[in-house]
Short mmCIF file of C-alpha atoms in Angstrom, two decimals:
data_model
loop_
_atom_site.label_atom_id
_atom_site.label_comp_id
_atom_site.label_asym_id
_atom_site.label_seq_id
_atom_site.Cartn_x
_atom_site.Cartn_y
_atom_site.Cartn_z
CA UNK A 537 0.00 0.00 0.00
CA UNK A 538 1.12 3.56 -0.69
CA UNK A 539 2.29 5.22 2.51
CA UNK A 540 4.63 8.10 1.82
CA UNK A 541 5.15 10.72 -0.85
CA UNK A 542 8.69 11.80 -1.63
CA UNK A 543 10.14 14.17 -4.19
CA UNK A 544 11.75 13.14 -7.47
CA UNK A 545 15.18 13.92 -6.04
CA UNK A 546 14.76 11.38 -3.23
CA UNK A 547 15.15 8.46 -5.65
CA UNK A 548 18.68 7.20 -6.23
CA UNK A 549 18.46 3.78 -7.92
CA UNK A 550 16.77 2.80 -11.19
CA UNK A 551 15.32 -0.68 -11.70
CA UNK A 552 14.66 -1.24 -15.40
CA UNK A 553 12.37 -4.15 -16.28
CA UNK A 554 11.68 -4.04 -20.02
CA UNK A 555 8.53 -6.18 -20.32
CA UNK A 556 5.40 -6.75 -18.24
CA UNK A 557 6.29 -10.24 -16.98
CA UNK A 558 9.46 -8.69 -15.50
CA UNK A 559 7.73 -5.59 -14.12
CA UNK A 560 5.17 -7.67 -12.22
CA UNK A 561 7.98 -9.59 -10.52
CA UNK A 562 9.85 -6.37 -9.77
CA UNK A 563 6.91 -4.70 -8.03
CA UNK A 564 6.46 -7.75 -5.80
CA UNK A 565 9.98 -7.22 -4.44
CA UNK A 566 9.31 -3.76 -2.95
CA UNK A 567 9.21 -3.40 0.83
CA UNK A 568 7.00 -0.33 0.49
CA UNK A 569 5.18 1.18 -2.49
CA UNK A 570 5.18 4.96 -2.92
CA UNK A 571 2.55 7.11 -4.66
CA UNK A 572 3.17 8.26 -8.20
CA UNK A 573 4.82 11.60 -8.84
CA UNK A 574 4.16 14.03 -11.65
CA UNK A 575 6.03 13.47 -14.89
CA UNK A 576 7.15 16.01 -17.44
CA UNK A 577 5.40 16.41 -20.76
CA UNK A 578 8.15 14.50 -22.52
CA UNK A 579 8.31 11.48 -20.20
CA UNK A 580 6.22 8.56 -21.46
CA UNK A 581 7.59 5.92 -19.11
CA UNK A 582 5.48 3.88 -16.69
CA UNK A 583 6.94 4.07 -13.18
CA UNK A 584 6.40 2.24 -9.91
CA UNK A 585 8.09 3.95 -6.98
CA UNK A 586 9.03 2.32 -3.71
CA UNK A 587 11.66 1.37 -1.17
CA UNK A 588 13.85 -1.70 -0.67
CA UNK A 589 16.15 -1.97 2.35
CA UNK A 590 16.19 1.81 2.81
CA UNK A 591 16.85 2.62 -0.86
CA UNK A 592 14.30 4.66 -2.80
CA UNK A 593 13.83 2.88 -6.12
CA UNK A 594 12.28 3.79 -9.48
CA UNK A 595 10.96 0.78 -11.41
CA UNK A 596 10.63 1.69 -15.09
CA UNK A 597 9.24 -0.34 -17.96
CA UNK A 598 9.79 -0.13 -21.71
CA UNK A 599 7.15 -0.15 -24.41
CA UNK A 600 9.16 -2.60 -26.54
CA UNK A 601 12.31 -4.70 -26.30
CA UNK A 602 15.59 -3.56 -27.79
CA UNK A 603 18.51 -1.23 -27.29
CA UNK A 604 16.82 1.85 -28.78
CA UNK A 605 13.85 1.52 -26.40
CA UNK A 606 16.16 1.10 -23.42
CA UNK A 607 18.07 4.25 -24.36
CA UNK A 608 14.82 6.20 -24.70
CA UNK A 609 13.48 5.05 -21.33
CA UNK A 610 16.78 5.78 -19.57
CA UNK A 611 17.00 9.27 -21.06
CA UNK A 612 13.44 10.19 -20.10
CA UNK A 613 13.81 8.69 -16.63
CA UNK A 614 16.99 10.62 -15.89
CA UNK A 615 15.32 13.85 -16.92
CA UNK A 616 12.51 13.21 -14.41
CA UNK A 617 14.58 11.67 -11.58
CA UNK A 618 17.72 13.76 -11.62
CA UNK A 619 19.43 12.17 -8.60
CA UNK A 620 19.68 8.63 -9.97
CA UNK A 621 23.14 7.17 -9.36
CA UNK A 622 22.94 3.94 -11.34
CA UNK A 623 20.57 1.23 -12.44
CA UNK A 624 19.76 -2.46 -12.31
CA UNK A 625 18.64 -3.94 -15.62
CA UNK A 626 16.54 -6.88 -14.45
CA UNK A 627 14.72 -9.44 -16.57
CA UNK A 628 15.01 -12.54 -18.71
CA UNK A 629 17.72 -13.62 -21.12
CA UNK A 630 19.12 -16.55 -23.04
CA UNK A 631 21.72 -18.67 -21.30
CA UNK A 632 24.74 -20.34 -22.86
CA UNK A 633 24.50 -23.98 -21.67
CA UNK A 634 28.03 -24.44 -20.40
CA UNK A 635 29.57 -25.28 -17.03
CA UNK A 636 30.77 -22.45 -14.81
CA UNK A 637 32.19 -22.63 -11.30
CA UNK A 638 28.55 -23.02 -10.16
CA UNK A 639 27.83 -25.95 -12.48
CA UNK A 640 25.74 -26.15 -15.64
CA UNK A 641 23.79 -23.05 -16.65
CA UNK A 642 20.15 -24.16 -16.58
CA UNK A 643 16.72 -22.62 -17.13
CA UNK A 644 15.68 -20.51 -14.15
CA UNK A 645 19.26 -19.80 -13.06
CA UNK A 646 20.39 -16.17 -12.68
CA UNK A 647 23.25 -14.60 -14.62
CA UNK A 648 24.80 -11.36 -13.36
CA UNK A 649 27.19 -9.18 -15.36
CA UNK A 650 30.73 -9.10 -14.00
CA UNK A 651 33.74 -7.36 -15.56
CA UNK A 652 36.37 -9.82 -16.76
CA UNK A 653 39.74 -8.79 -18.13
CA UNK A 654 39.29 -5.71 -20.33
CA UNK A 655 35.52 -6.23 -20.70
CA UNK A 656 33.02 -4.27 -18.60
CA UNK A 657 30.70 -7.22 -18.08
CA UNK A 658 28.38 -6.26 -20.97
CA UNK A 659 29.55 -6.78 -24.56
CA UNK A 660 27.74 -5.35 -27.57
CA UNK A 661 28.57 -8.30 -29.77
CA UNK A 662 26.89 -7.04 -32.98
CA UNK A 663 28.50 -3.57 -32.96
CA UNK A 664 31.79 -3.19 -34.84
CA UNK A 665 33.29 -3.37 -38.30
CA UNK A 666 34.25 -6.04 -40.82
CA UNK A 667 37.95 -6.29 -41.59
CA UNK A 668 39.38 -6.92 -45.08
CA UNK A 669 39.99 -10.56 -44.17
CA UNK A 670 36.32 -11.01 -43.33
CA UNK A 671 36.84 -11.02 -39.57
CA UNK A 672 34.34 -8.98 -37.54
CA UNK A 673 36.03 -6.67 -35.04
CA UNK A 674 34.03 -5.44 -32.07
CA UNK A 675 34.47 -1.71 -31.43
CA UNK A 676 33.45 0.52 -28.56
CA UNK A 677 32.88 -0.32 -24.93
CA UNK A 678 30.07 -0.05 -22.40
CA UNK A 679 30.17 1.57 -18.99
CA UNK A 680 31.12 -0.88 -16.21
CA UNK A 681 28.92 -1.22 -13.11
CA UNK A 682 29.84 1.10 -10.22
CA UNK A 683 32.04 -0.33 -7.50
CA UNK A 684 29.25 -0.27 -4.91
CA UNK A 685 27.26 -2.74 -7.03
CA UNK A 686 30.19 -5.03 -7.73
CA UNK A 687 31.13 -5.07 -4.05
CA UNK A 688 27.54 -5.85 -3.08
CA UNK A 689 27.36 -8.73 -5.56
CA UNK A 690 30.62 -10.20 -4.31
CA UNK A 691 29.70 -9.88 -0.63
CA UNK A 692 26.27 -11.39 -1.19
CA UNK A 693 27.83 -14.33 -3.03
CA UNK A 694 30.17 -15.03 -0.12
CA UNK A 695 27.69 -14.56 2.73
CA UNK A 696 24.87 -16.47 1.05
CA UNK A 697 26.86 -19.70 1.34
CA UNK A 698 26.52 -19.53 5.15
CA UNK A 699 22.71 -19.34 5.28
CA UNK A 700 20.79 -22.48 6.15
CA UNK A 701 17.71 -21.03 4.45
CA UNK A 702 18.51 -19.30 1.16
CA UNK A 703 17.23 -15.68 1.30
CA UNK A 704 16.91 -15.62 -2.49
CA UNK A 705 14.39 -18.46 -2.38
CA UNK A 706 12.58 -16.60 0.39
CA UNK A 707 12.31 -13.58 -1.93
CA UNK A 708 10.57 -15.77 -4.50
CA UNK A 709 7.78 -16.34 -1.98
CA UNK A 710 6.88 -12.64 -2.22
CA UNK A 711 5.15 -13.48 -5.50
CA UNK A 712 1.82 -15.05 -4.60
CA UNK A 713 1.69 -17.85 -7.15
CA UNK A 714 -1.62 -19.08 -5.75
CA UNK A 715 -3.25 -16.22 -7.67
CA UNK A 716 -4.37 -17.21 -11.14
CA UNK A 717 -2.49 -14.43 -12.93
CA UNK A 718 0.73 -15.21 -11.06
CA UNK A 719 0.88 -18.98 -11.58
CA UNK A 720 3.35 -18.47 -14.42
CA UNK A 721 5.97 -17.46 -11.81
CA UNK A 722 6.14 -20.99 -10.36
CA UNK A 723 9.05 -23.28 -11.23
CA UNK A 724 7.81 -25.25 -14.28
CA UNK A 725 9.56 -28.41 -13.09
CA UNK A 726 12.81 -30.15 -14.08
CA UNK A 727 11.01 -32.19 -16.74
CA UNK A 728 10.46 -28.95 -18.69
CA UNK A 729 14.19 -28.14 -18.91
CA UNK A 730 15.67 -29.86 -21.95
CA UNK A 731 18.87 -29.01 -23.80
CA UNK A 732 19.17 -30.35 -27.33
CA UNK A 733 22.31 -30.87 -29.36
CA UNK A 734 23.43 -27.68 -31.10
CA UNK A 735 22.98 -29.21 -34.56
CA UNK A 736 19.43 -30.45 -33.87
CA UNK A 737 16.63 -28.08 -34.93
CA UNK A 738 13.16 -27.89 -33.42
CA UNK A 739 10.78 -30.14 -35.35
CA UNK A 740 7.70 -27.86 -35.41
CA UNK A 741 7.93 -24.18 -34.46
CA UNK A 742 4.18 -24.04 -33.78
CA UNK A 743 4.40 -26.62 -30.97
CA UNK A 744 6.39 -27.09 -27.77
CA UNK A 745 9.02 -29.83 -27.77
CA UNK A 746 6.83 -32.07 -25.60
CA UNK A 747 3.99 -31.90 -28.15
CA UNK A 748 5.93 -32.32 -31.37
CA UNK A 749 8.36 -34.90 -32.69
CA UNK A 750 11.58 -33.55 -31.16
CA UNK A 751 13.62 -36.67 -30.42
CA UNK A 752 14.43 -37.24 -26.72
CA UNK A 753 17.56 -39.05 -27.87
CA UNK A 754 18.90 -35.72 -29.18
CA UNK A 755 18.92 -34.17 -25.69
CA UNK A 756 22.24 -33.45 -23.98
CA UNK A 757 22.81 -35.44 -20.78
CA UNK A 758 23.95 -32.97 -18.15
CA UNK A 759 23.73 -35.30 -15.19
CA UNK A 760 22.01 -34.37 -11.93
CA UNK A 761 20.15 -31.14 -11.31
CA UNK A 762 22.49 -30.21 -8.47
CA UNK A 763 25.40 -30.21 -10.96
CA UNK A 764 27.85 -31.58 -8.38
CA UNK A 765 26.91 -35.24 -8.36
CA UNK A 766 26.41 -38.08 -10.81
CA UNK A 767 23.21 -39.04 -9.02
CA UNK A 768 19.85 -37.41 -9.61
CA UNK A 769 18.47 -35.41 -6.68
CA UNK A 770 14.78 -34.67 -7.19
CA UNK A 771 14.64 -32.46 -4.09
CA UNK A 772 17.29 -30.10 -5.48
CA UNK A 773 15.73 -29.22 -8.83
CA UNK A 774 14.81 -25.66 -7.78
CA UNK A 775 18.09 -24.76 -6.14
CA UNK A 776 18.73 -21.04 -6.64
CA UNK A 777 21.93 -20.81 -8.70
CA UNK A 778 23.74 -17.59 -9.66
CA UNK A 779 26.43 -17.37 -12.35
CA UNK A 780 28.55 -14.26 -12.91
CA UNK A 781 30.37 -13.27 -16.08
CA UNK A 782 30.13 -11.41 -19.38
CA UNK A 783 26.69 -10.82 -20.89
CA UNK A 784 26.24 -10.17 -24.62
CA UNK A 785 23.81 -7.47 -25.73
CA UNK A 786 22.53 -7.26 -29.29
CA UNK A 787 19.63 -6.15 -31.46
CA UNK A 788 18.28 -9.52 -32.58
CA UNK A 789 16.56 -12.49 -30.98
CA UNK A 790 19.04 -15.37 -31.09
CA UNK A 791 17.43 -18.72 -32.03
CA UNK A 792 20.43 -20.55 -33.44
CA UNK A 793 22.45 -22.74 -31.10
CA UNK A 794 25.39 -23.08 -33.50
CA UNK A 795 25.63 -19.29 -33.78
CA UNK A 796 25.15 -19.03 -30.01
CA UNK A 797 28.10 -21.28 -29.29
CA UNK A 798 30.33 -19.51 -31.81
CA UNK A 799 29.50 -16.05 -30.44
CA UNK A 800 29.87 -17.22 -26.85
CA UNK A 801 33.31 -18.65 -27.53
CA UNK A 802 34.52 -15.61 -29.50
CA UNK A 803 33.25 -13.06 -26.97
CA UNK A 804 33.63 -15.07 -23.75
CA UNK A 805 29.99 -14.60 -22.73
CA UNK A 806 27.52 -16.78 -20.84
CA UNK A 807 24.24 -14.98 -21.62
CA UNK A 808 22.53 -13.10 -24.47
CA UNK A 809 19.97 -10.30 -24.15
CA UNK A 810 18.64 -7.27 -26.03
CA UNK A 811 18.53 -4.17 -23.81
CA UNK A 812 21.78 -3.71 -21.93
CA UNK A 813 23.74 -1.95 -24.68
CA UNK A 814 21.17 0.82 -24.95
CA UNK A 815 21.00 1.21 -21.18
CA UNK A 816 24.67 1.10 -20.23
CA UNK A 817 26.31 3.20 -22.94
CA UNK A 818 26.46 6.12 -20.55
CA UNK A 819 24.35 5.06 -17.56
CA UNK A 820 26.18 2.61 -15.25
CA UNK A 821 24.13 -0.55 -14.73
CA UNK A 822 24.41 -4.05 -13.37
CA UNK A 823 22.64 -6.53 -15.64
CA UNK A 824 20.69 -9.33 -13.95
CA UNK A 825 19.09 -12.00 -16.14
CA UNK A 826 16.99 -15.03 -15.34
CA UNK A 827 17.63 -17.76 -17.92
CA UNK A 828 14.41 -18.37 -19.85
CA UNK A 829 15.84 -20.24 -22.85
CA UNK A 830 19.05 -21.49 -24.45
CA UNK A 831 19.03 -19.18 -27.51
CA UNK A 832 18.10 -22.13 -29.73
CA UNK A 833 15.24 -23.13 -32.01
CA UNK A 834 13.54 -24.92 -29.09
CA UNK A 835 12.93 -21.74 -27.06
CA UNK A 836 9.41 -20.93 -25.83
CA UNK A 837 7.64 -18.81 -23.19
CA UNK A 838 7.24 -21.57 -20.58
CA UNK A 839 10.10 -20.31 -18.37
CA UNK A 840 9.54 -16.55 -18.75
CA UNK A 841 7.67 -16.12 -15.47
CA UNK A 842 10.00 -18.11 -13.24
CA UNK A 843 13.12 -16.63 -14.88
CA UNK A 844 11.75 -13.11 -14.32
CA UNK A 845 11.03 -14.03 -10.69
CA UNK A 846 14.54 -15.34 -9.97
CA UNK A 847 16.15 -12.26 -11.51
CA UNK A 848 13.92 -9.98 -9.41
CA UNK A 849 14.60 -12.03 -6.26
CA UNK A 850 18.35 -11.60 -6.76
CA UNK A 851 18.00 -7.86 -7.39
CA UNK A 852 15.97 -7.39 -4.20
CA UNK A 853 18.61 -9.13 -2.10
CA UNK A 854 21.38 -7.04 -3.62
CA UNK A 855 19.94 -3.87 -2.07
CA UNK A 856 20.61 -5.28 1.40
CA UNK A 857 24.35 -5.30 0.65
CA UNK A 858 24.53 -1.71 -0.60
CA UNK A 859 24.98 0.84 2.21
CA UNK A 860 22.46 3.65 1.69
CA UNK A 861 25.02 6.36 2.49
CA UNK A 862 27.55 4.85 0.09
CA UNK A 863 25.01 4.91 -2.73
CA UNK A 864 24.20 8.55 -2.04
CA UNK A 865 27.90 9.37 -2.20
CA UNK A 866 28.09 8.01 -5.75
CA UNK A 867 28.10 10.67 -8.42
CA UNK A 868 24.82 11.48 -10.13
CA UNK A 869 24.64 9.99 -13.62
CA UNK A 870 24.26 13.08 -15.79
CA UNK A 871 22.51 12.86 -19.18
CA UNK A 872 25.17 12.45 -21.83
CA UNK A 873 23.59 14.21 -24.83
CA UNK A 874 23.77 18.03 -24.48
CA UNK A 875 21.70 18.51 -27.63
CA UNK A 876 18.93 16.33 -26.24
CA UNK A 877 19.10 18.11 -22.90
CA UNK A 878 18.73 21.44 -24.70
CA UNK A 879 15.74 20.11 -26.64
CA UNK A 880 14.01 19.05 -23.42
CA UNK A 881 14.66 22.44 -21.84
CA UNK A 882 13.23 24.19 -24.90
CA UNK A 883 10.04 22.17 -24.76
CA UNK A 884 9.61 22.80 -21.03
CA UNK A 885 10.23 26.52 -21.59
CA UNK A 886 7.56 26.63 -24.30
CA UNK A 887 5.14 24.92 -21.95
CA UNK A 888 5.93 27.26 -19.06
CA UNK A 889 5.52 30.40 -21.18
CA UNK A 890 2.40 29.02 -22.86
CA UNK A 891 4.00 29.50 -26.29
CA UNK A 892 2.90 26.16 -27.68
CA UNK A 893 4.26 26.05 -31.22
CA UNK A 894 3.05 22.78 -32.72
CA UNK A 895 5.82 22.55 -35.32
CA UNK A 896 8.66 23.28 -32.89
CA UNK A 897 7.30 21.10 -30.12
CA UNK A 898 6.57 18.19 -32.45
CA UNK A 899 10.17 18.26 -33.60
CA UNK A 900 11.46 18.21 -30.04
CA UNK A 901 9.01 15.51 -28.95
CA UNK A 902 10.19 13.25 -31.76
CA UNK A 903 13.74 13.54 -30.49
CA UNK A 904 12.96 12.99 -26.83
CA UNK A 905 10.85 9.91 -27.52
CA UNK A 906 13.25 8.41 -30.05
CA UNK A 907 10.84 8.98 -32.96
CA UNK A 908 12.71 8.98 -36.27
CA UNK A 909 10.18 11.17 -38.12
CA UNK A 910 11.86 14.42 -37.07
CA UNK A 911 12.73 16.39 -40.23
CA UNK A 912 13.87 19.87 -39.28
CA UNK A 913 17.22 21.08 -37.95
CA UNK A 914 19.83 18.85 -36.33
CA UNK A 915 18.80 15.26 -35.68
CA UNK A 916 19.27 14.46 -32.00
CA UNK A 917 18.27 10.80 -32.28
CA UNK A 918 19.93 8.35 -29.94
#
């Protein structure tokens, strides 16, 4: 229930959940919900405000998936909530089915971005240039997560091993799966997690694997669900597992396991998703993904709910390891595009002075919302 109204400047952390299945899980993780605040004329985002472990949080959703949408939402959000320090990009993604130090990456597991070597933890794998020899060279880099987030992730990983009852599994219970509309957030069961050989394509794209002629003999045997034993442990199928490493961000939905494996090997990544590049180009974020598929032709929506829930459960727990004062001491993430900032100020000035020029304001609105139909003057698109 809403209990307290704060100002826009009281909010310091952004939680970005691109699609509705992720936003529903995110809202369930709040300790307290706050009333809505006014938004500027040029902010089209949907926000849920609240508090987790003493941190005032802005949960923002996108109207569509992809890097451009993420960039638009981030820009508008930072214009409305000017004291945001950093963000958590929380949702579902495609896992690379390999073994890490935590065992096999499976459906429902969580993958968290972590800088490795010279990489920031998020790699824009489809951005670069083709060399004369036909080799694709990645160019550019994305902003790494702030130290306070990396420290929190590391500390939580270490301390969690000492708990008899896993707090991350306790967070999952905040989603009332007894409600009809929330049943999708339950664990689908280990019999719904199948990994097929990379060279074996899905038999019928209109049907799930269980209902078409996908051959069980083409599944990869990964041993027990607990990953540490050769014996099956039916009681351990929903163990909450977190993997940390590089996450690949791109513009396309990956449904090819051969391409997945090649890209994963070349870029040293363990997860693929579609929003992080647009969000982290200039706004420091930690990317948290629940594994909902294996980026292959067998992918479906069956695991979306549970994967969104595990990602949200991890994000909630992370707040408990971030000192509130330390977050406030982080520098404010300033908008990076001075031309866009000027456009926003011009629109607000027109509104304040009641000089509503349809042509001028339409041009500015197109830029602020990422609309490509703007035709006059300098193009500020991002």
